[in-house]
PDB file of C-alpha atoms in Angstrom:
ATOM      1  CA  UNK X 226      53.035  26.405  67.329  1.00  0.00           C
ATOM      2  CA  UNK X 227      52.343  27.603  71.044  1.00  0.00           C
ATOM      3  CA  UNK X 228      51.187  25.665  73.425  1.00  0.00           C
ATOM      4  CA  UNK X 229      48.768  26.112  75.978  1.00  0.00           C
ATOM      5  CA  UNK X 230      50.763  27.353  79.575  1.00  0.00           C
ATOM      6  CA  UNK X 231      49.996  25.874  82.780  1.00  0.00           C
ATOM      7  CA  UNK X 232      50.217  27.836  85.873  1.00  0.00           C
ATOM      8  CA  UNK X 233      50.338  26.590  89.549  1.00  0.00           C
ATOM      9  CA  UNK X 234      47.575  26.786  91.259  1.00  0.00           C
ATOM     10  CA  UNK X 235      47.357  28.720  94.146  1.00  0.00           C
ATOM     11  CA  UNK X 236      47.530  26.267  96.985  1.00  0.00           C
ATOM     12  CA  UNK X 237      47.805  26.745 101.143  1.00  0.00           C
ATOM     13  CA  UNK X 238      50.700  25.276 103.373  1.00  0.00           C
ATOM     14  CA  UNK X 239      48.292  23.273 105.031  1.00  0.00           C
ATOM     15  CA  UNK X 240      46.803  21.543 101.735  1.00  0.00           C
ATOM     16  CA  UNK X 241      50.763  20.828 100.866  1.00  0.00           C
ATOM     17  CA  UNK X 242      51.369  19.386 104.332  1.00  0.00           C
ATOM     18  CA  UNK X 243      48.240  17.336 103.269  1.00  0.00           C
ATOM     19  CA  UNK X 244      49.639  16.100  99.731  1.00  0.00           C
ATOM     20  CA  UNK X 245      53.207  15.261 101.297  1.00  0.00           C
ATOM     21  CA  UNK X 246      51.416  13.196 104.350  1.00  0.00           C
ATOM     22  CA  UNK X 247      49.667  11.212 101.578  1.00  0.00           C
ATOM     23  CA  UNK X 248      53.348  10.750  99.432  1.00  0.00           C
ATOM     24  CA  UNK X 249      54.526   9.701 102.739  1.00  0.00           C
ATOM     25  CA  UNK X 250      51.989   6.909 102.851  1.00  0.00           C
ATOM     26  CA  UNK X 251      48.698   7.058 100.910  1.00  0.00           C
ATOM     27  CA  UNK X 252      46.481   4.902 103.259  1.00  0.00           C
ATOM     28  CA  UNK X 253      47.073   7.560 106.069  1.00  0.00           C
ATOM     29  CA  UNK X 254      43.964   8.123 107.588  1.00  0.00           C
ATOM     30  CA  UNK X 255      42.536  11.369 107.476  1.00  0.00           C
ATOM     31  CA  UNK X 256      42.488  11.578 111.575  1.00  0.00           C
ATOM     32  CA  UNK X 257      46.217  11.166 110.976  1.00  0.00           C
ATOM     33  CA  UNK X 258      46.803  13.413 108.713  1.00  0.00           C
ATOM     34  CA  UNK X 259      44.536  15.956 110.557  1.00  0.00           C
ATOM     35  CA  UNK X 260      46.686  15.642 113.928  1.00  0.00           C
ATOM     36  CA  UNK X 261      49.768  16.244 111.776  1.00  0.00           C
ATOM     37  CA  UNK X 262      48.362  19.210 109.924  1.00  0.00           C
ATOM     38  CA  UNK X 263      45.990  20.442 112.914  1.00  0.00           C
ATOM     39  CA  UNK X 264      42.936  20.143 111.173  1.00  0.00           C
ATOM     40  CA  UNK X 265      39.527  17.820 112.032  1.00  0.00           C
ATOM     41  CA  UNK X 266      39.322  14.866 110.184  1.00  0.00           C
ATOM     42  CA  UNK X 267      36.187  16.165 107.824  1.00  0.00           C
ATOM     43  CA  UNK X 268      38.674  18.665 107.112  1.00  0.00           C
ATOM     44  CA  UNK X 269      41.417  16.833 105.551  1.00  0.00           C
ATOM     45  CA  UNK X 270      38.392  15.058 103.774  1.00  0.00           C
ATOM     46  CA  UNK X 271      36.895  17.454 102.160  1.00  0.00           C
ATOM     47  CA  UNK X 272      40.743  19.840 101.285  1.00  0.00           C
ATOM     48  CA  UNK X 273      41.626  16.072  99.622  1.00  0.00           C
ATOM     49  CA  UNK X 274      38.513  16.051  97.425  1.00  0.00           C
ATOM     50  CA  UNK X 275      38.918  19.452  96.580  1.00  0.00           C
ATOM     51  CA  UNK X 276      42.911  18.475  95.779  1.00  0.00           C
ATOM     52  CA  UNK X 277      41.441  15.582  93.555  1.00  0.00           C
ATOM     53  CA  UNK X 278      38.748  17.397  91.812  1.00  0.00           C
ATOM     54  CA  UNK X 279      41.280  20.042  90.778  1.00  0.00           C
ATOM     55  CA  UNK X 280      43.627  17.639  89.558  1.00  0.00           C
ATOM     56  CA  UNK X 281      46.126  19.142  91.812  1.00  0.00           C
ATOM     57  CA  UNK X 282      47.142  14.997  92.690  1.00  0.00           C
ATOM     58  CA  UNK X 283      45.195  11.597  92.359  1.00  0.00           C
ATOM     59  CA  UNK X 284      45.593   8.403  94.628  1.00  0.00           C
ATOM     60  CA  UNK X 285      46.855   5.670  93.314  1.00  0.00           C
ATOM     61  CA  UNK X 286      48.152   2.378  93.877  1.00  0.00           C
ATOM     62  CA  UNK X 287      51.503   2.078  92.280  1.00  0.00           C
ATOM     63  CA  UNK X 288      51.959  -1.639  91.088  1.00  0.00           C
ATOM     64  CA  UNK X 289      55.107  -3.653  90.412  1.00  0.00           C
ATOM     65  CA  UNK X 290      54.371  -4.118  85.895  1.00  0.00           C
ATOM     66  CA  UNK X 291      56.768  -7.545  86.306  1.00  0.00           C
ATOM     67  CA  UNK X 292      54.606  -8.943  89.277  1.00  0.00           C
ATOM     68  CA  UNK X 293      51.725  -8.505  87.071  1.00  0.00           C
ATOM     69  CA  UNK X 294      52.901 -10.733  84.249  1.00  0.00           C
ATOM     70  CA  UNK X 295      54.043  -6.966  82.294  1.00  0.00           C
ATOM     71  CA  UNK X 296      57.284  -7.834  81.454  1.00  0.00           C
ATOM     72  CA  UNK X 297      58.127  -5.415  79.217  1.00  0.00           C
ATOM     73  CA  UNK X 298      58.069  -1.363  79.219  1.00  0.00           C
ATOM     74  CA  UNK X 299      59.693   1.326  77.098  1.00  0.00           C
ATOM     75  CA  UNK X 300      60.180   4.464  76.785  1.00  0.00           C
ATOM     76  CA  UNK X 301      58.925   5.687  73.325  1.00  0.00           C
ATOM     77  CA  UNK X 302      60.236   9.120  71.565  1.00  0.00           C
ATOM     78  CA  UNK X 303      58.193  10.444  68.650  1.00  0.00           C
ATOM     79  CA  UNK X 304      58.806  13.084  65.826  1.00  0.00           C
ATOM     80  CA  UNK X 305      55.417  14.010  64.947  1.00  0.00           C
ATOM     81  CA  UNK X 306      54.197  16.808  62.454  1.00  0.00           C
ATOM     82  CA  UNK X 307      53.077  20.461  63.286  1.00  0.00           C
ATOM     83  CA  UNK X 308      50.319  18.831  65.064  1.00  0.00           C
ATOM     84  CA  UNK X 309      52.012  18.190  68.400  1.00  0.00           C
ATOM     85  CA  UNK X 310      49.513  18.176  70.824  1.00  0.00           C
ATOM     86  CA  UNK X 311      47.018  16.536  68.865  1.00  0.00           C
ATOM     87  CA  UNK X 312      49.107  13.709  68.282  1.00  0.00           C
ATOM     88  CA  UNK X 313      50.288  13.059  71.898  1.00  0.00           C
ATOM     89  CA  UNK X 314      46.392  13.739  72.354  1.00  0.00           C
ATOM     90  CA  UNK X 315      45.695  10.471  70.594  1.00  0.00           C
ATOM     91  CA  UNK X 316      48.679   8.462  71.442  1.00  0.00           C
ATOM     92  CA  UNK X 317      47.976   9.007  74.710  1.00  0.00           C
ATOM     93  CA  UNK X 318      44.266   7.005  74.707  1.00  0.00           C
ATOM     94  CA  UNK X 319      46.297   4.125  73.583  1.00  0.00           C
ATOM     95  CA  UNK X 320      45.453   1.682  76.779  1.00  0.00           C
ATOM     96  CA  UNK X 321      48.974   0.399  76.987  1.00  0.00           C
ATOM     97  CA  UNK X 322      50.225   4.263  77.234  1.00  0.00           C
ATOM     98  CA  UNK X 323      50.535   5.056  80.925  1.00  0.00           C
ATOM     99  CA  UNK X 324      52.846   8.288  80.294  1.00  0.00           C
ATOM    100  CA  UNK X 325      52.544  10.497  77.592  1.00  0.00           C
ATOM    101  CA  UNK X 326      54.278  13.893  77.539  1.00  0.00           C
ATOM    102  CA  UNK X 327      54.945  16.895  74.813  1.00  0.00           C
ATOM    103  CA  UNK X 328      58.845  17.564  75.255  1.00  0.00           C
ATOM    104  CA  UNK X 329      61.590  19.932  73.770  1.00  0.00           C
ATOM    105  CA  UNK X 330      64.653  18.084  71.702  1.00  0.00           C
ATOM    106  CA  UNK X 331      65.389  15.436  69.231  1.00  0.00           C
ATOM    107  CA  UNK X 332      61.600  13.981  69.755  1.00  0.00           C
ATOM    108  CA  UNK X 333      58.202  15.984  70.230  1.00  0.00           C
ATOM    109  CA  UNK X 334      56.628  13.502  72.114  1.00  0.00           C
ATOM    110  CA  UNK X 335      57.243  10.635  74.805  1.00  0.00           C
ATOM    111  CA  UNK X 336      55.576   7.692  75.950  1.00  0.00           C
ATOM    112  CA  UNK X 337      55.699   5.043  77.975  1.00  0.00           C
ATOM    113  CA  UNK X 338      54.172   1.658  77.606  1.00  0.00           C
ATOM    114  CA  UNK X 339      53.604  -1.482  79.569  1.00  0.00           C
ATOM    115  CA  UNK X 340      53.359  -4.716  77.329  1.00  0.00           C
ATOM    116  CA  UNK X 341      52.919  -8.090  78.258  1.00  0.00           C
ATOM    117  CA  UNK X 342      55.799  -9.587  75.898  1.00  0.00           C
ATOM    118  CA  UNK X 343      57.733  -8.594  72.717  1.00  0.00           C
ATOM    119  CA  UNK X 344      55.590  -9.264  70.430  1.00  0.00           C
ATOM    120  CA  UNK X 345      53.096  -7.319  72.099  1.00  0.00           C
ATOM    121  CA  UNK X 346      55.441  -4.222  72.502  1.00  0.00           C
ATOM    122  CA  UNK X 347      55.897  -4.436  68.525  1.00  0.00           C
ATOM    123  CA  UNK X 348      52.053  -4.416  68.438  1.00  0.00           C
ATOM    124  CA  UNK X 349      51.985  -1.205  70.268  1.00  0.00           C
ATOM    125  CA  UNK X 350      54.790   0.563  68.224  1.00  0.00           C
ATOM    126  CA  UNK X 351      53.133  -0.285  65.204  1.00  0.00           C
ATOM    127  CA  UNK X 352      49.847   1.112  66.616  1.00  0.00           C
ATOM    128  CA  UNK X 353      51.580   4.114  67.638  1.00  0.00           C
ATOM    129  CA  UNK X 354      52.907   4.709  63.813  1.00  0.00           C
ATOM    130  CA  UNK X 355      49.545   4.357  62.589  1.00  0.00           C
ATOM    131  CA  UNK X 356      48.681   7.303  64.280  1.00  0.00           C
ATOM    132  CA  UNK X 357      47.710  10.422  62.289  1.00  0.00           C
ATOM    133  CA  UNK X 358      50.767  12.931  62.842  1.00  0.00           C
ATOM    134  CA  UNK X 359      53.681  10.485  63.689  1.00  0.00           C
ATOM    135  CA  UNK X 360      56.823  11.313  61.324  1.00  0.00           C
ATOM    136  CA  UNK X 361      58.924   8.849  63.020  1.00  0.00           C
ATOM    137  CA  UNK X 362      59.548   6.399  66.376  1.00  0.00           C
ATOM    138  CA  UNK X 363      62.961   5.438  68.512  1.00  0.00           C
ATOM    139  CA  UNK X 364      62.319   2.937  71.542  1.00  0.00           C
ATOM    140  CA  UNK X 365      64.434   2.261  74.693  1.00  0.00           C
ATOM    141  CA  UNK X 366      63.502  -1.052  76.383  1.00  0.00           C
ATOM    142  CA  UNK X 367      63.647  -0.901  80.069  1.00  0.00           C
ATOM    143  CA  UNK X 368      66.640  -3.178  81.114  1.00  0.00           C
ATOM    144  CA  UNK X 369      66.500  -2.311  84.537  1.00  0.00           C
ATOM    145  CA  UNK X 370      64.825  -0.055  86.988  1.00  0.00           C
ATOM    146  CA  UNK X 371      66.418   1.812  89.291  1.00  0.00           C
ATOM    147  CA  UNK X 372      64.806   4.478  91.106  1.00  0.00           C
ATOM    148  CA  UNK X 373      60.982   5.283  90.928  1.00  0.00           C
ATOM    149  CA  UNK X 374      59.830   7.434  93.096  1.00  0.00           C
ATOM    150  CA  UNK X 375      56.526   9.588  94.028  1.00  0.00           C
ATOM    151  CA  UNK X 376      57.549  11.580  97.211  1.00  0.00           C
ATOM    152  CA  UNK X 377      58.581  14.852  95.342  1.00  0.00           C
ATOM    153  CA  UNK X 378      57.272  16.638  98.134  1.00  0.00           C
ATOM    154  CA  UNK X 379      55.419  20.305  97.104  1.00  0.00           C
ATOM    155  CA  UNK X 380      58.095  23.015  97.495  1.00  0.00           C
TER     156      UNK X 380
END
């Protein structure tokens, strides 16, 4: 099985000055950005649209899952069949999936999941098994997080 490749897209030193203004803090105002990057503020507007209509980055607010009554998340590795990408295709529209990636290994797929309690994480696992293609399941409960981050910077 091969799957599709991905290449960079060809993007500018001033669009990346843009993208790590916004990791910095992603309620900078374009004016602000602008001055930093020497552009006008329509600008920055319009190179940000273009950034999130290429999928090149989206803006987000990143939320605490305990402060919002989410008090558990795990980490979910699946063996599926020859079907890879089909079946991270359809685990990922599971709602409580916020991460869902095709990797190399002991498992072809992860996921991670936000549930509200045990009982619903079990829910979700079982889901996840019903799903056409899934050979198999091993789950890590978060105990403990310590370091998230989203300030990768572009280079």
């Amino acid at each position: 099985m091969t799957l599709p490749s991905h290449s960079a897209q060809a993007i500018d030193e001033i669009s990346k000055e843009i993208i790590e203004q916004l990791q910095e803090d992603g309620r900078r105002s374009y004016a602000a950005i602008g001055k930093a990057v020497g552009l006008s503020e329509a600008a920055v507007r319009q190179r940000v649209q273009k950034l999130v209509e290429s999928r090149v980055m989206q803006i987000v607010a990143v939320t605490n899952p305990l402060e919002l009554g989410f008090t558990r998340q795990a980490m979910i590795s699946i063996v599926a069949n020859d079907d890879i990408s089909g079946t991270a295709d359809r685990i990922a529209e599971l709602p409580e999936v916020d991460y869902c990636l095709v990797t190399t290994g002991s498992a072809d797929i992860l996921a991670e999941v936000i549930c509200s309690s045990d009982e619903d994480l079990l829910r979700v696992i079982g889901a996840i098994r019903g799903i056409d293609g899934v050979l198999s399941t091993n789950t890590f409960t978060y105990l403990s997080l310590k370091k998230q981050e989203y300030n990768w910077g572009t280079r």
